[in-house]
Short mmCIF file of C-alpha atoms in Angstrom, two decimals:
data_model
loop_
_atom_site.label_atom_id
_atom_site.label_comp_id
_atom_site.label_asym_id
_atom_site.label_seq_id
_atom_site.Cartn_x
_atom_site.Cartn_y
_atom_site.Cartn_z
CA UNK T 1 34.00 -97.02 -2.26
CA UNK T 2 33.65 -96.32 1.43
CA UNK T 3 32.33 -92.87 2.28
CA UNK T 4 33.23 -91.34 5.59
CA UNK T 5 30.59 -89.28 7.39
CA UNK T 6 32.35 -86.78 9.61
CA UNK T 7 31.27 -84.52 12.43
CA UNK T 8 33.01 -81.33 13.42
CA UNK T 9 35.71 -82.64 15.75
CA UNK T 10 39.51 -82.47 16.25
CA UNK T 11 39.90 -85.70 14.28
CA UNK T 12 37.72 -84.54 11.38
CA UNK T 13 39.81 -83.62 8.30
CA UNK T 14 37.29 -80.91 7.30
CA UNK T 15 35.78 -77.96 9.12
CA UNK T 16 32.30 -79.19 8.16
CA UNK T 17 31.38 -82.51 6.57
CA UNK T 18 27.67 -83.12 6.31
CA UNK T 19 26.58 -85.43 3.54
CA UNK T 20 24.05 -87.95 2.28
CA UNK T 21 25.05 -91.15 0.57
CA UNK T 22 24.47 -91.10 -3.17
CA UNK T 23 22.55 -94.32 -3.79
CA UNK T 24 22.07 -97.88 -2.59
CA UNK T 25 25.30 -99.74 -3.14
CA UNK T 26 27.48 -96.99 -1.74
CA UNK T 27 28.63 -98.15 1.66
CA UNK T 28 27.68 -94.96 3.41
CA UNK T 29 25.14 -93.88 5.98
CA UNK T 30 21.75 -92.33 5.33
CA UNK T 31 20.61 -90.12 8.16
CA UNK T 32 17.82 -87.66 8.77
CA UNK T 33 19.51 -84.80 10.61
CA UNK T 34 20.15 -81.38 9.08
CA UNK T 35 18.23 -82.03 5.89
CA UNK T 36 16.57 -84.61 3.62
CA UNK T 37 17.10 -88.31 4.33
CA UNK T 38 16.60 -89.83 0.89
CA UNK T 39 19.49 -91.57 -0.87
CA UNK T 40 20.67 -89.30 -3.62
CA UNK T 41 20.47 -86.11 -1.58
CA UNK T 42 23.87 -84.46 -1.12
CA UNK T 43 24.15 -82.19 1.88
CA UNK T 44 27.12 -79.91 2.49
CA UNK T 45 30.55 -81.43 2.04
CA UNK T 46 30.90 -85.00 0.76
CA UNK T 47 34.46 -86.32 0.94
CA UNK T 48 34.87 -89.36 -1.25
CA UNK T 49 37.46 -91.42 -3.02
CA UNK T 50 39.60 -91.21 0.13
CA UNK T 51 42.80 -93.22 0.05
CA UNK T 52 42.89 -93.33 -3.75
CA UNK T 53 39.67 -95.33 -4.10
CA UNK T 54 37.20 -94.93 -6.97
CA UNK T 55 33.79 -93.27 -6.87
CA UNK T 56 31.45 -94.44 -9.64
CA UNK T 57 28.30 -92.71 -10.79
CA UNK T 58 26.45 -94.69 -13.43
CA UNK T 59 23.77 -93.87 -16.01
CA UNK T 60 20.54 -92.21 -14.92
CA UNK T 61 21.92 -91.10 -11.54
CA UNK T 62 20.36 -88.03 -9.96
CA UNK T 63 22.43 -86.00 -7.50
CA UNK T 64 20.19 -83.61 -5.51
CA UNK T 65 21.76 -80.67 -3.74
CA UNK T 66 20.62 -79.25 -0.40
CA UNK T 67 22.19 -76.64 1.92
CA UNK T 68 22.98 -77.51 5.52
CA UNK T 69 24.52 -74.46 7.10
CA UNK T 70 23.92 -70.73 6.88
CA UNK T 71 27.52 -69.89 6.04
CA UNK T 72 28.24 -72.83 3.73
CA UNK T 73 27.36 -71.65 0.23
CA UNK T 74 27.54 -74.82 -1.84
CA UNK T 75 27.13 -78.55 -1.60
CA UNK T 76 30.63 -79.85 -2.37
CA UNK T 77 31.83 -83.15 -3.79
CA UNK T 78 35.48 -83.47 -2.79
CA UNK T 79 37.37 -86.10 -4.81
CA UNK T 80 40.64 -87.38 -3.34
CA UNK T 81 40.77 -90.53 -5.44
CA UNK T 82 39.17 -91.32 -8.82
CA UNK T 83 35.77 -90.16 -10.10
CA UNK T 84 34.17 -92.24 -12.83
CA UNK T 85 30.91 -90.51 -13.70
CA UNK T 86 29.63 -92.21 -16.86
CA UNK T 87 26.08 -91.70 -18.09
CA UNK T 88 24.55 -92.24 -21.51
CA UNK T 89 22.84 -90.03 -24.08
CA UNK T 90 19.41 -91.21 -22.93
CA UNK T 91 20.30 -91.48 -19.25
CA UNK T 92 22.78 -88.77 -18.22
CA UNK T 93 24.02 -88.13 -14.71
CA UNK T 94 22.15 -85.06 -13.45
CA UNK T 95 23.12 -82.62 -10.72
CA UNK T 96 20.08 -80.64 -9.61
CA UNK T 97 18.61 -78.84 -6.62
CA UNK T 98 16.61 -80.57 -3.90
CA UNK T 99 12.90 -80.10 -4.60
CA UNK T 100 11.70 -76.50 -4.39
CA UNK T 101 14.17 -75.61 -1.67
CA UNK T 102 15.46 -72.07 -2.06
CA UNK T 103 19.24 -72.50 -1.89
CA UNK T 104 21.44 -69.46 -1.39
CA UNK T 105 23.01 -69.24 -4.82
CA UNK T 106 21.91 -72.82 -5.53
CA UNK T 107 25.54 -73.68 -6.18
CA UNK T 108 27.42 -76.95 -6.34
CA UNK T 109 31.14 -77.66 -6.29
CA UNK T 110 33.25 -80.56 -7.54
CA UNK T 111 36.78 -80.32 -6.20
CA UNK T 112 39.61 -82.65 -7.23
CA UNK T 113 42.32 -82.34 -4.60
CA UNK T 114 45.35 -84.58 -4.96
CA UNK T 115 43.12 -86.92 -6.99
CA UNK T 116 43.89 -89.45 -9.70
CA UNK T 117 42.76 -87.63 -12.84
CA UNK T 118 44.29 -90.08 -15.34
CA UNK T 119 41.52 -92.57 -14.64
CA UNK T 120 38.79 -90.01 -13.92
CA UNK T 121 36.10 -89.14 -16.47
CA UNK T 122 32.85 -87.20 -16.65
CA UNK T 123 30.77 -88.49 -19.56
CA UNK T 124 27.15 -87.50 -20.25
CA UNK T 125 26.85 -85.26 -17.20
CA UNK T 126 24.39 -82.37 -17.00
CA UNK T 127 23.38 -79.69 -14.53
CA UNK T 128 19.70 -78.82 -14.16
CA UNK T 129 17.72 -76.06 -12.42
CA UNK T 130 20.60 -74.41 -10.57
CA UNK T 131 20.33 -70.64 -10.59
CA UNK T 132 23.86 -70.36 -9.23
CA UNK T 133 27.17 -71.71 -10.54
CA UNK T 134 28.71 -75.14 -10.80
CA UNK T 135 32.20 -74.67 -9.40
CA UNK T 136 34.78 -77.16 -10.69
CA UNK T 137 38.33 -76.96 -9.34
CA UNK T 138 41.43 -79.12 -9.82
CA UNK T 139 43.99 -78.59 -7.11
CA UNK T 140 47.11 -80.26 -5.71
CA UNK T 141 48.46 -79.03 -2.35
CA UNK T 142 51.91 -80.34 -3.31
CA UNK T 143 51.74 -78.86 -6.84
CA UNK T 144 51.90 -82.33 -8.40
CA UNK T 145 50.66 -83.01 -11.93
CA UNK T 146 47.51 -85.06 -11.41
CA UNK T 147 47.33 -86.17 -15.05
CA UNK T 148 44.78 -85.45 -17.81
CA UNK T 149 41.05 -85.03 -17.17
CA UNK T 150 38.40 -85.62 -19.86
CA UNK T 151 34.84 -84.26 -19.80
CA UNK T 152 32.67 -85.49 -22.68
CA UNK T 153 29.07 -85.38 -23.97
CA UNK T 154 28.12 -83.09 -21.11
CA UNK T 155 25.98 -79.99 -20.66
CA UNK T 156 26.91 -77.15 -18.32
CA UNK T 157 25.46 -73.74 -17.58
CA UNK T 158 27.11 -71.23 -15.24
CA UNK T 159 30.20 -73.41 -14.97
CA UNK T 160 33.12 -71.87 -13.09
CA UNK T 161 36.23 -73.98 -13.64
CA UNK T 162 39.86 -73.49 -12.68
CA UNK T 163 42.61 -76.02 -13.31
CA UNK T 164 45.71 -75.84 -11.12
CA UNK T 165 46.96 -79.40 -11.35
CA UNK T 166 45.84 -81.26 -14.50
CA UNK T 167 48.40 -81.45 -17.30
CA UNK T 168 45.58 -81.53 -19.87
CA UNK T 169 41.91 -80.62 -19.49
CA UNK T 170 39.73 -81.79 -22.39
CA UNK T 171 36.11 -81.01 -23.23
CA UNK T 172 34.60 -82.81 -26.21
CA UNK T 173 31.09 -83.10 -27.65
CA UNK T 174 29.82 -80.84 -24.87
CA UNK T 175 27.54 -77.80 -24.59
CA UNK T 176 28.64 -74.99 -22.28
CA UNK T 177 26.83 -71.69 -21.67
CA UNK T 178 27.43 -68.60 -19.51
CA UNK T 179 30.63 -70.01 -18.04
CA UNK T 180 34.24 -69.27 -17.13
CA UNK T 181 37.05 -71.79 -17.77
CA UNK T 182 40.59 -71.02 -16.67
CA UNK T 183 43.23 -73.47 -17.90
CA UNK T 184 45.65 -71.97 -15.35
CA UNK T 185 48.45 -74.52 -14.99
CA UNK T 186 47.54 -77.02 -17.72
CA UNK T 187 46.73 -77.51 -21.37
CA UNK T 188 43.13 -76.82 -22.42
CA UNK T 189 41.51 -78.55 -25.41
CA UNK T 190 37.91 -78.19 -26.52
CA UNK T 191 36.65 -80.22 -29.50
CA UNK T 192 33.31 -80.77 -31.26
CA UNK T 193 31.52 -78.57 -28.74
CA UNK T 194 29.13 -75.63 -28.59
CA UNK T 195 30.09 -72.65 -26.43
CA UNK T 196 27.82 -69.66 -25.73
CA UNK T 197 28.88 -66.70 -23.58
CA UNK T 198 31.94 -68.58 -22.33
CA UNK T 199 35.13 -66.88 -21.18
CA UNK T 200 38.18 -69.06 -21.90
CA UNK T 201 41.62 -68.35 -20.44
CA UNK T 202 45.00 -69.93 -20.96
CA UNK T 203 48.23 -68.96 -19.23
CA UNK T 204 52.01 -69.16 -19.03
CA UNK T 205 52.90 -70.58 -22.46
CA UNK T 206 50.47 -73.49 -21.98
CA UNK T 207 48.80 -74.89 -25.17
CA UNK T 208 45.18 -73.89 -25.61
CA UNK T 209 43.21 -75.40 -28.55
CA UNK T 210 39.67 -75.20 -29.93
CA UNK T 211 38.82 -77.62 -32.75
CA UNK T 212 35.47 -78.01 -34.54
CA UNK T 213 33.82 -75.64 -32.08
CA UNK T 214 30.76 -73.40 -32.49
CA UNK T 215 31.40 -70.38 -30.25
CA UNK T 216 28.98 -67.47 -29.82
CA UNK T 217 30.03 -64.35 -27.91
CA UNK T 218 32.32 -64.97 -24.95
CA UNK T 219 36.06 -64.32 -25.07
CA UNK T 220 39.50 -65.82 -25.64
CA UNK T 221 42.41 -64.88 -23.42
CA UNK T 222 45.95 -65.99 -22.79
CA UNK T 223 48.97 -64.57 -21.01
CA UNK T 224 52.26 -65.49 -22.71
CA UNK T 225 50.58 -68.43 -24.47
CA UNK T 226 49.31 -69.55 -27.88
CA UNK T 227 45.61 -70.07 -28.62
CA UNK T 228 45.02 -72.37 -31.60
CA UNK T 229 41.60 -72.53 -33.27
CA UNK T 230 40.88 -74.97 -36.12
CA UNK T 231 37.80 -75.79 -38.23
CA UNK T 232 35.59 -73.62 -36.03
CA UNK T 233 32.91 -70.94 -36.32
CA UNK T 234 33.09 -67.95 -33.97
CA UNK T 235 30.41 -65.24 -33.80
CA UNK T 236 30.80 -62.04 -31.80
CA UNK T 237 33.80 -63.38 -29.89
CA UNK T 238 36.20 -60.96 -28.21
CA UNK T 239 39.46 -61.07 -26.32
CA UNK T 240 39.77 -61.15 -22.55
CA UNK T 241 40.23 -57.69 -21.04
CA UNK T 242 42.97 -58.95 -18.69
CA UNK T 243 44.61 -61.91 -20.43
CA UNK T 244 45.01 -60.37 -23.87
CA UNK T 245 48.51 -61.29 -24.90
CA UNK T 246 51.79 -60.43 -23.28
CA UNK T 247 54.00 -60.12 -26.34
CA UNK T 248 56.87 -62.51 -26.96
CA UNK T 249 55.56 -65.89 -28.13
CA UNK T 250 51.94 -64.97 -27.41
CA UNK T 251 49.66 -65.57 -30.41
CA UNK T 252 46.21 -66.35 -31.75
CA UNK T 253 46.17 -68.89 -34.59
CA UNK T 254 43.17 -69.64 -36.85
CA UNK T 255 43.05 -72.36 -39.50
CA UNK T 256 39.99 -73.04 -41.68
CA UNK T 257 37.77 -70.88 -39.46
CA UNK T 258 34.91 -68.44 -39.95
CA UNK T 259 34.75 -65.42 -37.66
CA UNK T 260 31.75 -63.08 -37.79
CA UNK T 261 31.86 -59.74 -35.93
CA UNK T 262 35.08 -60.52 -34.04
CA UNK T 263 36.55 -57.99 -31.62
CA UNK T 264 40.06 -59.31 -31.05
CA UNK T 265 42.60 -56.87 -29.60
CA UNK T 266 45.64 -58.90 -28.68
CA UNK T 267 49.19 -58.02 -27.61
CA UNK T 268 50.67 -60.82 -29.68
CA UNK T 269 50.82 -62.23 -33.19
CA UNK T 270 47.98 -63.31 -35.48
CA UNK T 271 48.36 -66.43 -37.61
CA UNK T 272 45.56 -67.11 -40.08
CA UNK T 273 45.28 -69.72 -42.82
CA UNK T 274 42.14 -70.25 -44.95
CA UNK T 275 40.10 -68.17 -42.52
CA UNK T 276 37.32 -65.64 -43.16
CA UNK T 277 36.86 -62.54 -40.95
CA UNK T 278 33.73 -60.47 -41.59
CA UNK T 279 31.73 -57.74 -39.88
CA UNK T 280 28.09 -56.66 -39.95
CA UNK T 281 28.24 -54.32 -36.93
CA UNK T 282 30.32 -51.23 -36.19
CA UNK T 283 33.06 -50.54 -33.65
CA UNK T 284 34.75 -53.94 -33.76
CA UNK T 285 38.49 -54.38 -34.21
CA UNK T 286 41.06 -56.95 -35.26
CA UNK T 287 44.33 -55.64 -33.81
CA UNK T 288 47.60 -57.55 -33.32
CA UNK T 289 51.39 -57.28 -33.12
CA UNK T 290 52.41 -58.79 -36.43
CA UNK T 291 52.02 -62.38 -37.63
CA UNK T 292 51.60 -64.47 -40.77
CA UNK T 293 48.39 -64.52 -42.81
CA UNK T 294 47.68 -66.53 -45.95
CA UNK T 295 44.58 -67.32 -48.01
CA UNK T 296 42.29 -65.41 -45.67
CA UNK T 297 39.66 -62.68 -46.11
CA UNK T 298 38.83 -59.52 -44.16
CA UNK T 299 35.55 -57.95 -45.25
CA UNK T 300 32.82 -55.54 -44.17
CA UNK T 301 34.38 -53.49 -41.37
CA UNK T 302 32.78 -50.27 -42.58
CA UNK T 303 33.77 -48.27 -39.48
CA UNK T 304 37.35 -49.50 -39.14
CA UNK T 305 40.13 -51.58 -40.64
CA UNK T 306 40.00 -55.15 -41.83
CA UNK T 307 43.28 -55.65 -39.98
CA UNK T 308 45.32 -53.41 -37.64
CA UNK T 309 48.96 -54.19 -36.94
CA UNK T 310 51.04 -52.27 -34.39
CA UNK T 311 54.48 -52.79 -32.83
CA UNK T 312 55.01 -55.58 -35.34
CA UNK T 313 58.23 -57.57 -34.96
CA UNK T 314 57.32 -59.40 -38.19
CA UNK T 315 54.39 -59.35 -40.62
CA UNK T 316 53.73 -61.34 -43.79
CA UNK T 317 50.39 -61.25 -45.64
CA UNK T 318 49.84 -63.25 -48.81
CA UNK T 319 47.00 -64.45 -51.07
CA UNK T 320 44.34 -62.70 -49.00
CA UNK T 321 41.36 -60.41 -49.66
CA UNK T 322 40.67 -57.03 -48.00
CA UNK T 323 37.46 -55.42 -49.25
CA UNK T 324 34.37 -53.58 -48.01
CA UNK T 325 36.26 -52.02 -45.08
CA UNK T 326 36.87 -48.37 -44.36
CA UNK T 327 40.60 -49.24 -44.41
CA UNK T 328 41.94 -52.54 -45.69
CA UNK T 329 45.17 -52.78 -43.67
CA UNK T 330 46.28 -50.24 -41.04
CA UNK T 331 49.94 -50.35 -39.98
CA UNK T 332 51.74 -48.55 -37.14
CA UNK T 333 54.79 -49.00 -34.93
CA UNK T 334 58.47 -49.31 -35.69
CA UNK T 335 59.02 -53.02 -36.20
CA UNK T 336 60.59 -54.71 -39.21
CA UNK T 337 59.36 -54.00 -42.74
CA UNK T 338 56.13 -55.92 -43.46
CA UNK T 339 55.45 -57.81 -46.68
CA UNK T 340 52.12 -57.84 -48.51
CA UNK T 341 51.91 -59.91 -51.70
CA UNK T 342 49.37 -61.49 -54.05
CA UNK T 343 46.48 -59.84 -52.19
CA UNK T 344 43.29 -58.26 -53.52
CA UNK T 345 43.08 -54.82 -51.89
CA UNK T 346 40.33 -53.17 -53.95
CA UNK T 347 36.93 -51.99 -52.72
CA UNK T 348 37.80 -50.32 -49.40
CA UNK T 349 36.15 -46.92 -48.95
CA UNK T 350 39.01 -44.77 -47.61
CA UNK T 351 42.37 -46.52 -48.03
CA UNK T 352 43.55 -49.93 -49.13
CA UNK T 353 46.63 -49.49 -46.92
CA UNK T 354 47.08 -46.87 -44.18
CA UNK T 355 50.74 -46.83 -43.15
CA UNK T 356 52.12 -44.97 -40.12
CA UNK T 357 55.24 -47.13 -39.79
CA UNK T 358 58.80 -45.86 -39.72
CA UNK T 359 59.90 -48.74 -41.99
CA UNK T 360 59.05 -49.20 -45.66
CA UNK T 361 56.27 -51.60 -46.61
CA UNK T 362 56.96 -54.09 -49.39
CA UNK T 363 53.66 -54.40 -51.26
CA UNK T 364 54.56 -55.49 -54.79
CA UNK T 365 52.31 -57.81 -56.81
CA UNK T 366 48.94 -56.88 -55.31
CA UNK T 367 45.66 -55.94 -56.98
CA UNK T 368 44.51 -52.40 -56.16
CA UNK T 369 41.47 -52.37 -58.45
CA UNK T 370 43.52 -50.61 -61.12
CA UNK T 371 46.99 -50.40 -62.62
CA UNK T 372 46.84 -46.60 -62.79
CA UNK T 373 49.58 -45.38 -60.45
CA UNK T 374 47.79 -42.14 -59.56
CA UNK T 375 44.69 -44.07 -58.49
CA UNK T 376 46.83 -46.51 -56.51
CA UNK T 377 48.55 -43.60 -54.77
CA UNK T 378 45.14 -42.27 -53.74
CA UNK T 379 44.33 -45.64 -52.18
CA UNK T 380 47.44 -45.47 -49.96
CA UNK T 381 48.21 -43.31 -46.91
CA UNK T 382 51.97 -43.31 -46.14
CA UNK T 383 54.98 -41.02 -45.95
CA UNK T 384 53.56 -38.88 -48.72
CA UNK T 385 50.91 -37.64 -46.27
CA UNK T 386 52.71 -38.15 -42.93
CA UNK T 387 56.22 -36.82 -42.36
CA UNK T 388 57.30 -39.52 -39.86
CA UNK T 389 56.01 -42.46 -41.89
CA UNK T 390 57.89 -44.42 -44.53
CA UNK T 391 56.48 -45.43 -47.92
CA UNK T 392 54.44 -48.29 -49.35
CA UNK T 393 56.37 -49.72 -52.30
CA UNK T 394 53.69 -51.25 -54.53
CA UNK T 395 55.45 -51.62 -57.89
CA UNK T 396 54.73 -53.65 -59.84
CA UNK T 397 51.00 -54.06 -59.20
CA UNK T 398 49.03 -57.06 -60.42
CA UNK T 399 47.16 -56.48 -63.67
CA UNK T 400 44.04 -58.28 -62.37
CA UNK T 401 42.64 -59.71 -59.17
CA UNK T 402 44.32 -62.83 -57.84
CA UNK T 403 41.72 -65.63 -58.35
CA UNK T 404 43.43 -67.75 -55.70
CA UNK T 405 43.27 -65.13 -52.96
CA UNK T 406 41.08 -65.79 -49.94
CA UNK T 407 40.15 -69.02 -48.13
CA UNK T 408 40.58 -72.14 -50.24
#
């Protein structure tokens, strides 16, 4: 592609546009003013892919970043066409700082603005030795859908990413740490990846999926959307303090997942199938507005409840295990009558079910650790103890634990 080197002038499309050409073969200029003169050194703002052309970075490329102006915080790669950055496992494309230069924030930005994302790809890309953030933004001044964007086999730390214009943003086989990813106006999918201390946000009823992901700490958030997690392991993951539901169709859905020490407080529904929730630390919660749960387990929350449901428009729990918690299931609100069936509810220290609802709870055919009605009554808090609450109707109880309860 042809790269345009611009000076600050009335005809310049950018306020500042200092740059260095990437490598021999790019038809750009290599100059020595305002910074390093070696090919591969990016200075300030590099506008490329102009006029819909394609910028290609191939295996073993090294993009060095260098500041050029006191009030310009980051070297910026502005894509207005197509970016094809394809490395290999043994020879990735690397963005790094220039030598030992002390950059203010040592930050770098990739901005897609009105670009062709359908043909763009970042494959085997990594960021090295930047103490600041890699800013990655997808934007369309005319609010057009720029198509899907795929990022694969890549490694990012301190990534700050916001998508305003891609219909689908996909990460796969990537490693991301200490980062923030906001799906904003498009679908977000992350597969076969490792996430550590990553905050993920989805919005406005837009699909948001994690599949075969290892996620440690960090948070999940969505406003008026559905987050779907499949075949994944999450440890110490919480919900976003701001984007934590919104009611209506908002939901978190887990299928064939393992969650250790979750702290998920969400103004929406919980859907869980063949999923294990467990706790080894105190003061963590799993709190939702109704949902459907089947063949799942909730164990070890010694300071709280295995599951809290409030303001539930609908709740159905079946073939699941609640044990080792202070309270197995805690219910509140004035929604429709919940149903609990074929569950193993024995082994919780205070109550198997704590009910503060104004509607009756249908809880027939569950195992309470006994068939003795007096002992079952002692395991339940409901309208017998609280004047405004209705009752938990548990007859008939199961005569033994359900062997098919829990994840299959």
